[in-house]
XYZ file of C-alpha atoms in Angstrom:
371
model
C 2.788 159.997 144.105
C -0.618 161.485 144.800
C -2.109 164.832 143.861
C -5.304 166.234 145.257
C -7.457 169.313 145.048
C -9.615 170.626 147.895
C -13.355 170.496 147.391
C -14.904 173.855 146.682
C -15.600 176.368 148.134
C -12.480 175.994 150.241
C -9.586 177.966 148.709
C -6.801 175.875 150.194
C -6.005 173.258 152.807
C -4.843 173.784 156.344
C -3.526 171.367 158.922
C -3.562 170.987 162.671
C -2.634 168.105 164.890
C -3.846 166.561 168.095
C -2.802 163.567 170.150
C -5.490 161.266 171.509
C -4.040 158.533 173.719
C -5.101 154.950 173.166
C -4.680 152.222 175.767
C -3.823 148.608 175.026
C -6.129 146.082 176.619
C -3.650 143.230 176.222
C -2.848 141.781 179.679
C 0.773 142.211 180.638
C 1.666 144.052 177.465
C 5.204 145.449 177.409
C 4.717 147.440 174.223
C 5.313 151.175 174.253
C 2.939 153.193 172.124
C 3.340 156.851 171.340
C 0.318 159.141 171.402
C -1.548 158.755 168.117
C -1.171 162.105 166.400
C -3.789 162.918 163.845
C -2.588 165.280 161.150
C -5.755 166.392 159.463
C -6.505 168.424 156.373
C -8.902 171.143 157.520
C -10.940 173.704 155.557
C -9.783 177.045 157.015
C -12.929 179.210 156.783
C -14.553 177.385 159.727
C -13.112 178.602 163.003
C -14.303 176.284 165.756
C -12.537 172.938 165.646
C -15.587 171.017 166.832
C -17.508 172.328 163.828
C -14.819 171.570 161.286
C -14.859 168.678 158.947
C -11.520 166.939 159.057
C -9.738 164.438 156.876
C -7.479 162.615 159.316
C -4.114 161.014 158.774
C -2.433 159.164 161.599
C 1.182 159.625 162.658
C 1.947 157.152 165.431
C 5.653 156.319 165.748
C 6.323 152.990 167.426
C 8.936 153.086 170.188
C 11.997 151.025 169.393
C 11.121 150.631 165.710
C 10.076 153.907 164.099
C 12.978 156.053 162.868
C 10.906 159.105 163.805
C 10.196 158.072 167.388
C 12.308 160.985 168.611
C 12.032 163.712 171.263
C 11.610 166.359 168.570
C 8.711 164.629 166.829
C 5.995 166.927 168.193
C 7.995 170.047 167.355
C 8.602 168.739 163.841
C 4.931 167.947 163.374
C 3.931 171.402 164.563
C 6.480 172.971 162.223
C 5.175 170.915 159.341
C 1.628 172.156 160.011
C 2.815 175.775 160.035
C 4.704 175.341 156.768
C 1.813 173.512 155.127
C -0.600 176.282 156.105
C 1.799 179.036 154.990
C 1.915 177.599 151.481
C -1.887 177.660 151.113
C -1.760 174.730 148.724
C -4.611 174.172 146.303
C -3.192 170.769 145.425
C -0.416 168.595 146.749
C 2.032 167.276 144.196
C 4.605 164.551 144.856
C 7.589 166.880 144.851
C 5.831 169.249 147.266
C 5.048 166.415 149.663
C 8.663 165.253 149.551
C 9.876 168.780 150.261
C 7.566 169.096 153.260
C 8.269 165.703 154.826
C 11.637 163.996 154.530
C 12.198 160.258 154.362
C 13.402 160.291 157.957
C 9.796 160.924 159.110
C 7.943 157.818 157.841
C 4.899 158.007 160.113
C 4.367 161.676 159.283
C 4.570 160.898 155.562
C 1.958 158.193 156.119
C -0.303 160.692 157.917
C 0.009 163.312 155.186
C -0.539 160.794 152.433
C -3.654 159.221 153.950
C -5.189 162.564 154.969
C -4.829 163.882 151.433
C -6.199 160.673 149.937
C -9.289 161.012 152.120
C -9.603 164.653 151.082
C -9.178 163.786 147.432
C -11.985 161.250 147.669
C -14.515 163.515 149.351
C -13.731 163.066 153.027
C -15.820 159.903 153.450
C -13.018 157.765 154.944
C -12.923 156.046 151.565
C -9.356 156.227 150.300
C -9.655 153.573 147.591
C -12.593 152.297 145.593
C -12.477 148.512 145.806
C -14.587 145.569 146.953
C -13.357 145.948 150.530
C -14.106 149.668 150.853
C -17.517 149.119 149.249
C -18.305 146.456 151.848
C -18.580 143.712 149.243
C -15.646 141.560 150.395
C -13.520 140.965 153.434
C -9.754 140.681 153.715
C -8.457 137.463 155.298
C -6.140 138.219 158.220
C -3.913 136.251 160.542
C -5.017 135.920 164.139
C -2.242 137.381 166.269
C -1.095 135.490 169.375
C 1.041 137.724 171.590
C 4.001 136.646 173.682
C 3.306 135.949 177.325
C 3.352 133.038 179.720
C 2.230 129.645 178.439
C -1.259 129.884 179.949
C -1.874 133.287 178.379
C -0.735 132.101 174.963
C -2.856 128.936 175.148
C -5.871 131.076 176.025
C -5.291 133.272 172.986
C -4.789 130.276 170.681
C -8.023 128.604 171.788
C -9.925 131.858 171.327
C -8.574 132.465 167.814
C -9.360 128.930 166.682
C -12.912 129.238 168.054
C -13.332 132.519 166.155
C -12.683 130.765 162.868
C -9.242 131.968 161.863
C -7.526 129.897 159.186
C -4.154 131.579 159.796
C -2.452 132.233 163.131
C 0.713 134.195 163.826
C 2.610 133.537 167.046
C 5.196 135.803 168.568
C 8.113 133.641 169.697
C 11.510 134.234 171.227
C 10.586 135.413 174.717
C 9.826 132.062 176.360
C 11.956 128.974 176.728
C 12.311 127.652 173.188
C 11.255 124.115 174.145
C 8.071 125.525 175.670
C 7.366 127.470 172.478
C 7.815 124.279 170.493
C 5.348 122.562 172.797
C 2.781 125.289 172.173
C 3.173 124.809 168.427
C 2.861 121.054 168.918
C -0.415 121.555 170.780
C -1.771 123.705 167.966
C -0.849 121.154 165.330
C -2.510 118.395 167.369
C -5.775 120.327 167.016
C -5.354 121.730 163.506
C -3.074 120.352 160.833
C -1.547 122.422 158.027
C -4.461 121.592 155.717
C -6.789 123.423 158.136
C -4.582 126.089 159.707
C -1.705 128.170 158.351
C 0.885 128.969 161.012
C 3.262 131.919 160.964
C 5.785 132.804 163.653
C 7.570 136.072 164.344
C 10.856 136.042 166.253
C 11.397 139.833 166.138
C 15.128 139.210 165.789
C 15.326 137.099 168.968
C 17.704 134.422 167.623
C 21.463 134.784 167.490
C 22.903 134.112 164.020
C 24.874 131.159 165.391
C 21.741 129.413 166.712
C 19.119 130.494 164.207
C 19.589 127.726 161.640
C 19.324 125.014 164.276
C 16.168 126.551 165.710
C 14.564 126.875 162.301
C 15.307 123.186 161.668
C 13.355 122.321 164.821
C 10.517 124.642 163.827
C 10.229 122.986 160.423
C 8.379 119.979 161.867
C 5.279 122.152 162.307
C 4.886 122.946 158.601
C 5.125 126.685 159.187
C 4.185 129.140 156.481
C 7.050 131.476 157.438
C 9.149 132.998 160.176
C 9.492 136.761 160.390
C 12.845 138.345 161.160
C 14.607 135.391 162.859
C 17.728 137.477 163.590
C 18.198 141.170 164.215
C 18.166 143.508 161.239
C 21.339 144.738 159.587
C 23.083 141.366 159.255
C 22.554 140.878 155.557
C 25.104 138.102 155.031
C 23.828 136.048 157.954
C 20.221 136.580 156.895
C 21.031 135.593 153.312
C 22.590 132.359 154.562
C 19.464 131.606 156.580
C 17.212 132.252 153.607
C 19.297 129.911 151.509
C 19.593 127.060 154.010
C 16.599 127.189 156.350
C 13.723 124.747 155.962
C 11.244 127.474 157.023
C 10.642 130.344 154.570
C 11.967 133.650 155.928
C 10.036 136.932 155.850
C 11.813 140.248 156.338
C 10.178 142.806 158.607
C 12.404 145.134 160.648
C 15.049 144.614 157.960
C 13.179 147.022 155.677
C 12.869 149.900 158.143
C 15.050 152.870 157.285
C 16.058 151.505 153.877
C 14.553 154.269 151.775
C 16.852 154.506 148.759
C 15.677 152.434 145.788
C 19.171 151.157 145.041
C 19.642 150.039 148.642
C 16.252 148.323 148.599
C 17.181 146.421 145.471
C 20.589 145.506 146.912
C 18.945 144.177 150.083
C 16.495 142.010 148.146
C 19.174 140.793 145.733
C 21.585 139.792 148.501
C 19.218 138.312 151.074
C 16.692 136.742 148.671
C 13.879 136.301 151.205
C 10.710 134.369 150.568
C 8.545 137.258 151.786
C 8.672 140.882 152.865
C 6.320 142.414 155.450
C 5.053 145.873 154.551
C 4.191 148.281 157.378
C 3.385 151.679 155.862
C 3.754 153.611 159.130
C 7.338 152.358 159.462
C 8.297 152.454 155.783
C 7.133 155.957 154.881
C 3.567 155.574 153.689
C 1.436 153.620 151.264
C 3.454 154.713 148.259
C 6.672 153.560 149.917
C 5.074 150.196 150.691
C 4.009 149.887 147.068
C 7.566 150.576 145.898
C 8.837 147.773 148.144
C 6.087 145.467 146.883
C 6.948 146.189 143.261
C 10.678 145.639 143.751
C 9.991 142.397 145.618
C 7.520 141.095 143.038
C 10.035 141.701 140.246
C 12.318 139.253 142.085
C 9.682 136.635 142.810
C 9.343 137.697 146.445
C 5.816 137.736 147.870
C 4.570 140.219 150.467
C 1.782 141.025 152.841
C 0.678 144.163 154.637
C 0.710 144.568 158.391
C -0.520 147.311 160.674
C 1.811 148.634 163.364
C -0.565 149.281 166.282
C -2.276 152.193 164.580
C -5.726 153.267 165.702
C -8.672 152.512 163.427
C -7.809 155.665 161.454
C -4.513 154.220 160.275
C -5.825 150.667 160.123
C -8.626 151.757 157.803
C -6.151 153.383 155.424
C -3.880 150.323 155.291
C -6.827 147.959 154.910
C -8.317 149.882 152.000
C -4.865 149.986 150.404
C -4.697 146.210 150.868
C -8.062 145.911 149.150
C -6.441 147.296 146.005
C -2.891 145.959 146.174
C -2.675 142.856 148.384
C -2.710 139.383 146.876
C -6.346 138.187 146.960
C -6.998 135.432 149.494
C -3.597 135.864 151.154
C -3.944 136.602 154.912
C -2.758 140.080 155.867
C -1.633 141.295 159.295
C -4.512 143.676 159.989
C -6.018 142.494 163.272
C -4.393 144.884 165.739
C -7.382 147.212 166.060
C -8.878 144.899 168.680
C -5.981 145.521 171.039
C -7.308 148.894 172.236
C -10.178 149.304 174.653
C -10.642 152.965 173.646
C -9.977 152.817 169.921
C -11.635 155.292 167.580
C -15.021 153.768 166.795
C -15.163 152.800 163.140
C -17.217 150.530 160.880
C -14.422 147.963 160.816
C -15.091 144.517 162.233
C -13.666 141.010 162.139
C -15.798 137.983 161.301
C -14.561 134.426 160.690
C -10.969 135.532 160.276
C -11.720 138.363 157.846
C -11.535 142.112 158.320
C -14.614 143.826 156.926
C -15.692 147.399 156.363
C -19.239 148.788 156.371
C -19.184 151.996 154.283
C -22.583 153.076 155.582
C -21.453 152.642 159.178
C -20.590 155.389 161.624
C -17.203 156.844 162.475
C -16.640 158.373 165.878
C -16.206 162.154 165.478
C -12.608 163.184 165.974
C -12.464 166.108 168.365
C -9.076 167.739 168.684
C -7.549 168.017 172.092
C -4.847 170.330 170.814
C -1.523 169.926 172.547
């Protein structure tokens, strides 16, 4: 998919990894986050890590979702670094990348791919040349409202509306359903569909037998879409929902682990969703996300990109990719960087519901705390 050559005078690339730990600042969060491993391309002649220039790629498996959130992940990552260094590659070709990292390690593929893209483009944290990466345009994003008690969710909703978001996404399925409907009713009393786009994400919380009835009740709020109303792997039930439901269905977890092109096409052809959600860390990288996007577009299925609790290193890569490949003006799911109180400092910021990048801004130096 991508080839790259190291800048001279370095004869070949080398890799190491380290695992900074980021902490969510979301009150009452139940999410489990693995240490954020950075797999960086390093010029070998310089010996002290603190003096080295690195081109980072982030591998951060998400517990409960990532196929590679496994006990042997660290050992596999270390083995990959050894093998990469042994080969002393002057360029990385698609077949070599595939041989080094199998499809069963999607977050590691994402890390390798983004590190090499940064390397290829001069190590300036500029992976793609587009209006976003040049700081000329922002990317509209949905404001994310996390599940919690009613008071906590109301607080988040009021804050997002005050910050100027034109699209909100609510996590549903953990509270009493009638209470969740009331929260949506309160939002619509303040902002109608002409002012505010509403998305909801059930994360598979509905049983197939109840999902259609619940989506009928949700339809009164003129929702843009509902993500993953039932658990993944129930293609026939999901296809029936997509055909009958009054709310457009977006597939999210359904795509994870489906890496074969024929299986991807079969999934899209059978389920016929309105949208697919593309999370490169979970799907196997930016190239894998692009393959899904292409297959979906050929079938009239729209898509948007979403981060998966990456640090600003991963978020930057996905955002710059979105600047080249996302539908212009269509809100993406790229607002998770604010959830950490000790995120990697980066020239990414959100203003009036848009994610923006300042190319002349400062990145926090990444110092390896080697495990």
